[in-house]
XYZ file of C-alpha atoms in Angstrom:
712
model
C -52.120 73.143 12.296
C -52.978 75.893 9.932
C -52.358 78.450 12.713
C -48.770 77.249 13.247
C -45.817 78.696 11.466
C -44.738 76.807 8.279
C -41.532 75.471 9.773
C -43.495 73.961 12.673
C -45.923 72.232 10.271
C -43.025 70.719 8.340
C -41.451 69.421 11.553
C -44.605 67.777 12.761
C -45.341 66.360 9.296
C -41.921 64.689 9.181
C -42.584 63.136 12.600
C -45.972 61.863 11.469
C -44.500 60.326 8.413
C -41.814 58.606 10.415
C -44.325 57.228 12.852
C -46.485 56.060 10.042
C -43.531 54.336 8.333
C -42.686 52.579 11.547
C -46.279 51.348 11.966
C -46.511 50.204 8.361
C -43.115 48.401 8.554
C -44.280 46.607 11.697
C -47.345 45.355 9.964
C -45.716 44.337 6.722
C -42.780 42.376 8.192
C -43.188 38.548 7.951
C -40.989 38.152 11.085
C -40.398 40.239 14.181
C -38.441 43.412 13.427
C -34.924 43.794 14.727
C -34.542 45.455 18.112
C -35.146 49.226 17.898
C -32.080 51.453 18.082
C -32.635 54.623 20.127
C -31.352 57.718 18.251
C -31.414 61.108 19.811
C -32.547 63.912 17.380
C -32.947 67.494 18.271
C -35.960 69.271 16.640
C -35.940 73.173 16.854
C -39.504 74.582 17.102
C -39.380 78.394 16.852
C -42.662 80.201 17.642
C -42.896 83.963 17.266
C -45.694 85.940 18.815
C -45.839 89.478 17.741
C -46.597 92.138 20.395
C -46.081 95.769 20.296
C -43.581 95.852 23.129
C -41.848 92.430 23.387
C -40.791 89.397 21.323
C -41.234 85.931 22.848
C -38.889 83.186 21.526
C -39.461 79.624 22.726
C -36.415 77.643 23.893
C -35.275 74.497 22.029
C -37.210 71.428 22.824
C -35.366 68.057 22.807
C -37.575 65.284 21.326
C -36.931 61.570 21.257
C -37.554 59.888 17.909
C -37.020 56.098 17.479
C -35.517 54.886 14.224
C -35.234 51.266 13.228
C -31.772 50.608 11.728
C -31.700 47.075 10.218
C -28.400 45.134 10.726
C -27.383 42.221 8.547
C -28.047 38.857 10.256
C -25.664 35.975 9.543
C -27.227 32.492 10.087
C -24.815 29.561 10.258
C -26.475 26.282 9.726
C -24.562 23.335 11.307
C -25.806 20.056 9.817
C -26.316 17.273 12.194
C -23.444 14.808 12.004
C -24.259 11.702 9.906
C -24.539 8.464 11.838
C -21.558 6.235 11.288
C -21.952 3.312 8.869
C -20.288 0.027 10.032
C -17.726 -1.772 7.900
C -17.141 -5.374 8.842
C -14.302 -7.676 7.694
C -12.846 -11.031 8.703
C -9.503 -10.729 10.444
C -6.717 -13.010 9.344
C -4.454 -14.508 12.055
C -0.745 -15.212 11.558
C 0.643 -18.270 13.287
C 3.095 -16.026 15.090
C 3.049 -15.870 18.897
C 5.211 -12.802 19.050
C 3.369 -10.709 16.434
C -0.320 -11.644 16.418
C -2.445 -11.328 19.609
C -5.075 -13.650 18.126
C -2.713 -16.521 17.423
C -4.162 -19.963 18.231
C -1.870 -22.224 20.271
C -2.099 -25.767 21.411
C 0.136 -28.161 23.255
C 1.248 -31.205 21.307
C 3.293 -34.241 22.479
C 6.236 -34.858 20.175
C 8.708 -37.719 19.924
C 11.844 -36.917 17.927
C 14.218 -39.202 19.760
C 13.131 -42.406 21.381
C 16.060 -42.270 23.773
C 15.242 -38.729 24.929
C 11.545 -39.574 25.022
C 8.371 -37.526 24.426
C 8.064 -33.908 25.270
C 5.480 -31.218 25.017
C 5.657 -28.459 22.391
C 3.526 -25.425 21.645
C 2.089 -25.327 18.156
C 1.020 -21.964 16.665
C -1.842 -21.839 14.173
C -3.559 -19.135 12.250
C -6.458 -18.309 9.935
C -6.517 -16.935 6.402
C -9.183 -14.298 6.752
C -11.292 -15.928 4.057
C -15.070 -16.223 4.239
C -14.772 -19.987 3.679
C -13.546 -21.502 7.014
C -13.189 -24.841 8.869
C -15.599 -25.804 11.634
C -14.349 -25.672 15.215
C -11.770 -22.981 14.499
C -12.326 -19.406 15.733
C -13.403 -16.721 13.321
C -12.351 -13.112 14.097
C -14.333 -10.157 12.725
C -13.624 -6.403 13.017
C -16.089 -3.601 12.837
C -14.876 -0.049 11.927
C -16.698 3.166 11.266
C -16.537 4.801 7.874
C -16.161 8.161 9.699
C -12.753 8.377 11.514
C -14.086 11.197 13.711
C -17.204 9.261 14.703
C -16.266 5.749 15.728
C -19.667 4.903 17.224
C -20.467 2.128 19.676
C -20.333 -1.354 18.252
C -23.180 -3.851 18.873
C -22.671 -7.263 17.368
C -25.142 -10.020 16.526
C -24.849 -13.430 15.008
C -27.079 -15.364 12.606
C -26.316 -19.069 12.650
C -27.523 -22.333 11.127
C -29.922 -24.693 12.894
C -28.219 -26.886 15.390
C -25.341 -24.436 16.143
C -24.701 -23.566 19.789
C -21.925 -21.035 19.236
C -22.126 -17.508 20.594
C -20.194 -14.349 20.082
C -17.445 -13.917 22.578
C -17.491 -10.147 22.471
C -20.540 -8.096 21.606
C -19.609 -4.537 22.331
C -16.029 -4.217 21.139
C -14.516 -3.362 17.789
C -13.543 -7.026 17.354
C -15.547 -10.098 18.005
C -15.115 -13.809 17.527
C -17.083 -16.978 17.365
C -16.359 -20.635 16.629
C -18.634 -22.229 14.036
C -19.551 -25.646 15.386
C -21.576 -27.067 12.540
C -21.310 -26.782 8.804
C -23.385 -24.110 7.112
C -23.662 -20.372 6.742
C -23.133 -17.739 9.499
C -23.505 -14.009 9.368
C -21.855 -11.598 11.829
C -23.384 -8.126 11.792
C -22.371 -4.912 13.575
C -24.152 -1.645 14.245
C -22.487 1.496 15.449
C -25.664 3.128 16.639
C -27.293 6.415 15.681
C -29.111 5.027 12.685
C -26.128 4.285 10.446
C -25.970 1.337 8.066
C -25.388 -2.054 9.676
C -22.339 -3.829 8.356
C -21.825 -7.614 8.243
C -20.004 -10.569 6.739
C -21.309 -13.938 5.575
C -19.173 -16.931 6.512
C -19.394 -20.507 5.319
C -18.023 -23.123 7.626
C -17.271 -26.616 6.466
C -14.890 -29.523 6.409
C -11.787 -30.486 4.354
C -11.768 -33.278 1.798
C -8.221 -33.201 0.278
C -7.052 -32.936 -3.325
C -7.050 -36.715 -3.908
C -10.359 -37.671 -2.249
C -11.937 -34.447 -3.557
C -10.812 -35.225 -7.152
C -9.974 -31.567 -7.729
C -8.251 -32.431 -11.049
C -11.597 -33.537 -12.522
C -12.606 -29.938 -12.919
C -9.389 -28.054 -12.367
C -6.884 -30.186 -14.220
C -4.668 -27.442 -15.482
C -4.295 -25.784 -12.017
C -3.726 -29.024 -10.228
C -1.077 -29.968 -12.774
C 0.692 -26.596 -12.281
C 0.376 -26.818 -8.498
C 1.864 -30.395 -8.445
C 5.182 -29.078 -9.695
C 5.475 -26.380 -6.960
C 7.265 -26.717 -3.676
C 3.878 -26.356 -1.879
C 2.822 -29.698 -3.329
C 5.874 -31.585 -2.071
C 7.088 -29.810 1.055
C 5.783 -32.298 3.648
C 6.434 -35.436 1.676
C 9.936 -34.292 0.899
C 10.830 -33.166 4.419
C 9.437 -36.213 6.237
C 11.762 -38.303 4.039
C 14.684 -35.691 4.168
C 14.825 -35.601 0.348
C 15.915 -31.887 0.086
C 19.149 -32.005 2.109
C 19.806 -35.725 2.728
C 23.426 -34.973 3.757
C 22.349 -32.721 6.525
C 20.749 -34.087 9.687
C 17.055 -33.259 9.882
C 15.299 -30.947 12.274
C 11.916 -31.700 10.936
C 9.097 -32.129 13.512
C 5.253 -31.951 13.673
C 5.604 -28.239 14.600
C 7.094 -27.678 11.069
C 4.352 -29.796 9.546
C 1.681 -27.505 10.958
C 2.473 -25.185 8.063
C 3.363 -27.869 5.516
C 0.014 -29.696 5.518
C -3.549 -28.802 4.810
C -5.917 -27.763 7.611
C -3.598 -28.483 10.522
C -5.383 -27.599 13.689
C -4.398 -29.301 16.977
C -7.075 -29.769 19.589
C -9.024 -28.005 20.897
C -9.135 -26.456 17.455
C -10.199 -28.159 14.217
C -11.696 -31.276 15.787
C -13.864 -33.087 13.103
C -12.735 -30.551 10.537
C -11.100 -33.223 8.448
C -7.749 -31.363 8.394
C -4.299 -33.023 8.715
C -4.069 -33.140 12.510
C -7.617 -34.406 12.662
C -6.809 -37.188 10.172
C -3.568 -38.004 11.980
C -5.269 -38.337 15.310
C -8.109 -40.554 13.976
C -5.632 -42.817 12.108
C -3.400 -42.998 15.197
C -0.374 -42.162 13.015
C 2.796 -41.303 14.902
C 5.032 -38.636 13.454
C 8.508 -40.212 12.567
C 11.558 -39.525 14.586
C 14.730 -37.744 13.446
C 16.384 -41.114 13.070
C 13.608 -42.405 10.798
C 13.606 -39.261 8.746
C 17.375 -39.306 8.192
C 17.260 -42.966 7.320
C 14.671 -42.309 4.600
C 16.849 -39.558 3.121
C 19.707 -42.039 2.849
C 17.638 -44.553 0.865
C 15.775 -46.283 3.662
C 12.052 -46.870 3.926
C 9.864 -43.903 2.986
C 8.001 -42.502 5.961
C 5.516 -40.791 3.633
C 4.706 -43.998 1.642
C 4.138 -45.850 4.884
C 1.636 -43.276 6.204
C -2.097 -44.147 6.121
C -3.984 -42.948 3.037
C -6.128 -40.498 5.081
C -2.899 -38.811 6.355
C -1.336 -38.568 2.897
C -4.590 -37.160 1.557
C -4.212 -34.080 3.757
C -0.328 -33.765 3.508
C 1.469 -30.944 1.774
C 0.014 -27.482 1.036
C -3.014 -28.112 -1.076
C -5.860 -26.231 -2.687
C -7.910 -25.963 0.523
C -5.187 -24.370 2.475
C -5.561 -21.164 0.428
C -9.138 -21.553 -0.793
C -10.950 -22.895 2.281
C -12.557 -26.274 3.007
C -14.107 -27.889 -0.048
C -16.200 -30.858 1.144
C -19.467 -28.943 0.594
C -18.244 -27.769 -2.703
C -17.283 -31.243 -3.943
C -20.328 -33.077 -2.532
C -23.120 -30.481 -3.093
C -21.605 -28.097 -5.690
C -21.746 -25.257 -3.269
C -20.155 -22.010 -4.600
C -18.081 -21.444 -1.452
C -14.499 -21.588 -2.562
C -12.597 -18.353 -2.039
C -9.735 -16.705 -3.967
C -7.987 -13.667 -2.484
C -4.791 -11.801 -2.839
C -5.053 -10.558 0.766
C -1.748 -11.194 2.464
C -3.491 -13.046 5.330
C -3.728 -16.126 3.187
C 0.064 -16.335 3.016
C 0.775 -14.822 6.444
C -0.626 -17.878 8.216
C 2.704 -19.522 7.479
C 4.925 -16.853 5.926
C 4.678 -14.683 8.986
C 4.901 -17.551 11.360
C 8.081 -16.726 13.203
C 11.300 -14.697 13.134
C 12.650 -17.342 10.647
C 9.629 -17.114 8.487
C 8.863 -13.440 8.630
C 8.367 -12.300 5.050
C 4.865 -11.197 5.927
C 6.184 -9.077 8.811
C 8.725 -7.494 6.532
C 6.008 -6.693 3.948
C 4.094 -4.726 6.608
C 6.822 -2.090 6.419
C 6.701 -1.893 2.627
C 4.996 0.933 0.858
C 3.490 -1.661 -1.459
C 1.172 -2.896 1.279
C 0.087 0.456 2.706
C -3.706 0.299 2.428
C -3.982 4.025 3.195
C -1.533 5.143 0.503
C -2.893 7.233 -2.279
C -1.406 4.700 -4.815
C -3.968 2.147 -3.823
C -6.886 4.480 -3.244
C -6.668 6.616 -6.316
C -7.127 5.620 -9.003
C -9.445 2.740 -8.734
C -12.199 2.047 -11.228
C -12.835 2.021 -14.910
C -12.150 5.801 -15.245
C -8.414 5.166 -14.633
C -8.182 1.777 -16.307
C -4.628 2.383 -17.644
C -3.371 2.839 -14.079
C -4.652 -0.295 -12.455
C -1.890 -2.431 -13.978
C 0.277 -1.185 -11.116
C -2.059 0.522 -8.704
C -3.945 -2.681 -7.862
C -2.505 -6.075 -7.093
C -5.426 -7.739 -8.940
C -4.902 -5.304 -11.855
C -1.220 -6.351 -12.087
C -2.073 -10.019 -12.378
C -4.687 -9.427 -15.001
C -2.370 -7.110 -16.932
C 0.266 -9.841 -17.246
C -2.507 -12.214 -18.505
C -3.573 -9.805 -21.220
C -0.959 -7.005 -21.445
C -2.224 -5.274 -24.560
C -5.859 -4.907 -23.620
C -6.510 -2.496 -20.722
C -10.271 -3.157 -20.857
C -9.618 -6.698 -19.445
C -7.604 -5.501 -16.427
C -9.135 -5.949 -12.963
C -9.703 -2.582 -11.348
C -10.695 -3.732 -7.845
C -8.865 -2.131 -4.971
C -5.866 -4.198 -3.763
C -2.437 -3.488 -2.391
C 0.724 -5.151 -3.722
C 1.124 -8.391 -1.684
C 2.558 -11.906 -2.016
C 0.223 -13.297 -4.680
C 0.661 -10.125 -6.816
C 4.241 -10.974 -7.670
C 4.224 -14.696 -6.963
C 1.903 -17.206 -8.757
C 0.657 -19.619 -6.106
C -0.027 -22.286 -8.766
C 3.025 -22.180 -11.112
C 6.578 -23.096 -10.591
C 7.620 -22.047 -14.117
C 9.759 -19.214 -12.880
C 12.192 -18.930 -9.928
C 10.374 -18.411 -6.643
C 7.162 -18.755 -8.575
C 7.415 -15.126 -9.732
C 4.926 -14.207 -12.462
C 7.628 -12.762 -14.697
C 11.456 -12.913 -14.831
C 14.237 -11.994 -17.225
C 12.635 -9.467 -19.562
C 9.707 -7.215 -18.702
C 6.893 -6.515 -21.197
C 4.921 -3.506 -22.447
C 7.422 -0.848 -21.327
C 7.982 2.459 -23.199
C 11.451 1.312 -24.159
C 13.140 -1.985 -25.052
C 14.937 -3.761 -22.277
C 17.963 -5.187 -24.109
C 19.334 -7.441 -21.407
C 18.245 -10.060 -18.843
C 17.297 -8.296 -15.622
C 16.433 -11.596 -13.947
C 14.295 -11.409 -10.842
C 14.066 -7.585 -11.232
C 11.786 -7.900 -14.225
C 8.893 -7.808 -11.766
C 10.006 -4.375 -10.539
C 10.609 -2.957 -14.045
C 6.934 -3.569 -14.924
C 5.737 -0.792 -12.679
C 8.790 1.353 -11.865
C 9.102 2.984 -15.283
C 8.018 6.387 -16.630
C 5.208 5.012 -18.963
C 6.133 7.367 -21.766
C 9.180 8.171 -23.911
C 10.286 11.634 -24.783
C 9.758 11.226 -28.568
C 5.997 10.436 -28.201
C 5.654 13.350 -25.697
C 7.307 15.811 -27.901
C 5.276 14.624 -30.906
C 2.023 15.062 -28.985
C 1.175 11.380 -29.141
C 0.491 11.391 -25.388
C -0.475 14.061 -22.996
C 1.138 12.235 -20.149
C 4.357 13.523 -18.646
C 6.800 10.914 -17.263
C 5.426 8.919 -14.311
C 6.946 9.302 -10.943
C 9.216 6.353 -11.194
C 11.746 6.418 -13.982
C 14.047 3.900 -12.459
C 13.740 1.164 -15.087
C 14.882 3.686 -17.735
C 17.786 4.957 -15.578
C 18.912 1.416 -14.842
C 18.737 0.562 -18.513
C 20.855 3.648 -19.496
C 17.969 5.273 -21.305
C 15.163 7.738 -20.859
C 14.848 11.496 -21.028
C 15.359 14.128 -23.805
C 18.989 13.925 -24.778
C 18.959 16.711 -27.365
C 20.859 14.435 -29.797
C 23.817 14.118 -27.415
C 25.554 10.924 -26.106
C 24.633 10.894 -22.395
C 26.985 9.330 -19.773
C 25.643 6.721 -17.394
C 26.605 5.330 -14.016
C 27.377 1.581 -13.957
C 24.568 0.400 -11.557
C 22.332 -0.869 -14.299
C 25.103 -2.803 -16.111
C 26.932 -4.257 -13.175
C 24.677 -4.762 -10.161
C 23.067 -8.108 -10.038
C 23.987 -8.929 -13.656
C 25.392 -12.269 -12.618
C 24.561 -14.666 -9.777
C 25.956 -13.366 -6.420
C 27.994 -15.698 -4.327
C 26.743 -16.148 -0.728
C 29.718 -15.072 1.410
C 28.584 -17.339 4.244
C 28.583 -20.464 1.982
C 32.340 -20.951 2.262
C 31.990 -21.422 6.116
C 28.666 -23.349 6.042
C 28.072 -25.452 2.911
C 24.529 -26.196 4.167
C 23.485 -22.670 3.183
C 22.526 -21.507 -0.226
C 25.608 -21.182 -2.473
C 24.161 -18.090 -4.211
C 22.115 -15.198 -2.851
C 18.580 -14.980 -4.163
C 18.669 -18.621 -5.109
C 17.360 -21.870 -3.639
C 19.302 -24.360 -1.695
C 21.165 -26.757 -3.921
C 21.111 -24.412 -6.917
C 24.642 -24.548 -8.422
C 24.055 -21.956 -11.087
C 22.240 -19.243 -9.151
C 19.676 -16.681 -10.250
C 20.376 -13.323 -11.923
C 18.936 -11.018 -9.313
C 19.000 -7.784 -11.382
C 19.712 -4.400 -9.866
C 16.380 -3.878 -8.123
C 16.346 -7.084 -6.129
C 20.033 -6.951 -5.258
C 19.776 -3.639 -3.501
C 16.171 -3.509 -2.294
C 15.916 -7.126 -1.143
C 19.383 -7.485 0.333
C 19.030 -9.718 3.429
C 17.731 -7.654 6.337
C 19.025 -7.217 9.835
C 19.304 -10.372 11.942
C 19.286 -8.646 15.433
C 15.667 -8.673 16.536
C 16.509 -6.014 19.090
C 17.425 -3.517 16.410
C 14.761 -0.881 15.857
C 14.871 -1.582 12.078
C 14.605 -5.360 12.304
C 12.187 -6.523 9.594
C 11.873 -2.960 8.335
C 14.745 -2.753 5.882
C 15.892 -5.199 3.229
C 14.206 -8.454 2.324
C 10.465 -8.199 1.587
C 10.208 -4.709 3.100
C 12.025 -3.580 -0.102
C 13.209 -0.585 1.964
C 16.667 0.865 1.542
C 15.642 3.631 3.890
C 13.966 2.896 7.247
C 10.243 3.773 7.422
C 11.019 6.680 9.766
C 13.480 8.045 7.228
C 16.311 8.186 9.725
C 18.474 5.273 8.505
C 19.954 4.427 5.074
C 20.439 0.724 4.774
C 23.631 0.550 2.769
C 24.507 -3.119 3.266
C 24.278 -3.865 -0.466
C 26.712 -1.044 -1.260
C 29.722 -2.257 0.714
C 31.083 -4.718 -1.797
C 31.717 -1.863 -4.296
C 31.775 1.278 -2.227
C 33.020 0.119 1.084
C 31.326 1.108 4.344
C 28.827 3.964 3.721
C 26.760 5.811 6.259
C 24.184 7.029 3.844
C 23.279 7.146 0.116
C 24.319 10.800 -0.338
C 27.851 9.796 -1.265
C 30.165 12.716 -2.068
C 30.202 13.750 -5.668
C 33.480 14.288 -7.714
C 32.676 17.855 -8.623
C 30.342 20.831 -8.223
C 27.687 20.187 -10.876
C 24.950 22.645 -9.772
C 27.332 25.661 -9.608
C 26.678 26.645 -5.980
C 30.390 26.659 -5.225
C 30.464 23.466 -3.184
C 31.131 19.834 -3.887
C 28.205 18.057 -2.173
C 26.659 14.639 -1.963
C 25.228 13.177 -5.116
C 21.658 13.641 -3.964
C 22.327 17.364 -3.073
C 23.961 17.958 -6.449
C 20.920 16.594 -8.230
C 18.586 18.606 -5.952
C 20.577 21.701 -6.740
C 20.317 21.199 -10.495
C 16.549 20.651 -10.187
C 16.239 24.045 -8.480
C 18.349 25.728 -11.103
C 16.168 24.259 -13.899
C 12.978 25.053 -12.175
C 14.095 28.678 -11.751
C 14.723 28.882 -15.473
C 11.354 27.302 -16.211
C 9.497 29.826 -13.911
C 11.178 32.713 -15.785
C 9.877 31.100 -18.924
C 6.334 31.213 -17.699
C 5.916 27.710 -16.115
C 3.803 27.913 -12.929
C 3.685 25.405 -10.101
C 0.523 23.735 -9.174
C 0.636 22.938 -5.503
C -2.433 20.754 -5.463
C -0.948 17.777 -7.404
C -1.240 16.443 -10.924
C -0.311 17.838 -13.464
C 2.017 19.699 -11.013
C 2.725 22.604 -13.348
C 1.119 24.525 -16.101
C 3.185 25.489 -19.190
C 2.709 28.788 -20.956
C 0.592 28.920 -24.034
C 2.464 27.717 -27.100
C 4.909 25.671 -25.146
C 4.717 22.349 -26.956
C 6.985 20.010 -28.793
C 6.489 21.676 -32.137
C 6.083 25.385 -31.424
C 8.456 25.918 -28.572
C 10.192 22.679 -27.587
C 12.615 24.372 -25.085
C 10.111 24.474 -22.223
C 8.518 21.133 -23.062
C 11.901 19.381 -23.185
C 12.930 20.973 -19.869
C 9.704 19.935 -18.224
C 10.072 16.373 -19.451
C 13.601 15.946 -18.031
C 12.629 17.815 -14.877
C 9.809 15.366 -14.139
C 11.791 12.324 -15.157
C 14.639 13.128 -12.696
C 12.511 14.666 -9.935
C 10.592 11.469 -9.198
C 7.566 11.658 -6.842
C 6.233 15.193 -7.240
C 5.000 17.800 -4.876
C 1.354 17.685 -3.922
C 1.485 13.947 -3.373
C 1.248 12.012 -0.107
C 5.093 12.321 0.313
C 4.823 16.153 0.879
C 7.431 17.988 -1.181
C 8.268 14.929 -3.265
C 11.397 12.881 -4.073
C 13.525 15.843 -5.345
C 15.663 13.447 -7.375
C 16.985 11.439 -4.450
C 16.200 8.021 -5.939
C 17.375 9.012 -9.462
C 20.644 10.348 -8.040
C 21.359 6.875 -6.617
C 20.189 4.722 -9.564
C 21.995 6.636 -12.305
C 23.720 9.836 -11.040
C 25.628 10.605 -14.233
C 22.492 10.464 -16.524
C 20.440 12.435 -14.073
C 22.968 15.219 -13.933
C 23.524 15.222 -17.608
C 19.807 15.407 -18.566
C 19.300 18.334 -16.167
C 22.402 20.220 -17.362
C 21.382 19.698 -21.067
C 17.926 21.214 -20.272
C 19.425 24.128 -18.318
C 21.705 24.977 -21.230
C 18.948 24.696 -23.802
C 16.491 26.809 -21.784
C 18.774 29.453 -20.326
C 21.766 29.464 -22.637
C 24.438 28.265 -20.224
C 25.128 26.384 -17.039
C 25.457 28.313 -13.753
C 28.959 29.961 -13.330
C 31.385 27.459 -11.809
C 29.317 24.411 -12.576
C 31.244 21.358 -13.885
C 29.645 19.825 -16.926
C 29.039 16.087 -16.636
C 31.118 14.104 -19.068
């Protein structure tokens, strides 16, 4: 190349370097190089040949040069879905033909009138959902995936004791059943395929022995003594002799006794299980007629006393009805007895029909919502202070040792029958665990709130403003400040006397006459009281409004969904306000947003009480935002206060935040969406709610909005 012009040498050299680089790159790459990108490049080669006469200039030559331009490569790794794990549980069955598809039914011949003669009746029976079950009664088990998006394909199998001939009825469905035919242990397992964990439950099947023959009092004297005083212990023996309402003709039949005895299973169920019907059949005992029952109630011969010992041994609602058959426990010391708060134990009878439907009502209550955040977070020792209300088991253990959170049970459990009612003790009305005055609240309850004491235990704000301002607690008011508002207390009052609405002092403060009693003296004289009670119970404000008797029309869309043990004053779909409890004082009302007397939020309109409170919350929040408070949309603690905003340095913001939380109720970022926005507080104590918000607005911003009426 030394004979070429300099510029030609340079051009060729560059090309050589490029080709060398390409070759070197290809050798040094650990993986195949990206596809080459063709780039056109024009190289000018000018060659001059000197001659005396002419000058020759070569034309431009177009040369193709390949360059490798590397592009970024994005690799997305999609992990293989995890195989579903199976979760298996025993399914309880309510003795309710209309509500439970698994209900057990049998035809029984009854004789209530010898003149009319015998007739056939259908008896409904259920199961508790316990792992300790009677023989010859079906056991239902359900299998679900721990991944809602990957249900899997269930495959069941059964391990059974020697001598058992039972088989699974369904082997490839989400629910299976089998009937244990001999005493012993069984295990039902389920796989959902794909390599996930196999789930299963262990079941013990046995026979009944009875509280008398089983000598339960030998080891459980205190519990048996408590139980003997309850209605459960005497319901059958009382009714079969018409002791409870002797002046009223009886309607008591064997169909009633199916829930008032222990282990009642009519053939083909429960044969040889030792339960009540089994004992009745083997003793050839005939259920007394109406005439015999009425005669006993008027002082005649006792039907119960005349019954064979084996029948009396299984009469009434005994230990085994709720804990499972005990023969193996008594005879062999087997640790098989079960104790559970699950509602299935009570639903066998208390969700038995439209007349005994407390269990059905409870299904619509937020208390029993297994998917609610309240019963899924928190659970465990890390949130021990919360389990007193966020676990049914925690609530029971809290009442047993209220000052020591370390002792509280932190297992997951919704709020169900046995949470509020003690199955063993009749010390309080309706076997409630606590009545009259609640304990361990952030304020002193100065009056008897009767049956509502149970509600006060959880529906309070957990902290008082003085402790919060003094820095003794980092907790803001809890969502529910209703106990305070109904007790005319709570909130930062800035040293002022705060007005209160009369709900807390008037509603349920004395026994409530049953309006139907005047027309039918066989009914209860007082609401929220038992038949024959001539004094009546103090219901308190919570029970009066939230447990007002529900709808009686089964065709109504809100039947069993409002009032009673649903505790709902608003239908689950949010479309209906159940105002039945309001009419005696307020007349007929369509909803709870009753019109206020003045414009308290300064928006130029006199609105409903809930709208006025919501408006004031918005005004106060606007002032707090201007003061540097920022909303946290993800949940607790719901807002961040500016640096230095504390009870000692700058109490204005802290006071405002305390009252805002106390009146707002359930906050944003929770499972209720935007939160309560003061709706509940507006109903329970409108005057105090308005006053607390207005005091905070004036303290934080200097004045109320123009045109706002100050609450007096």
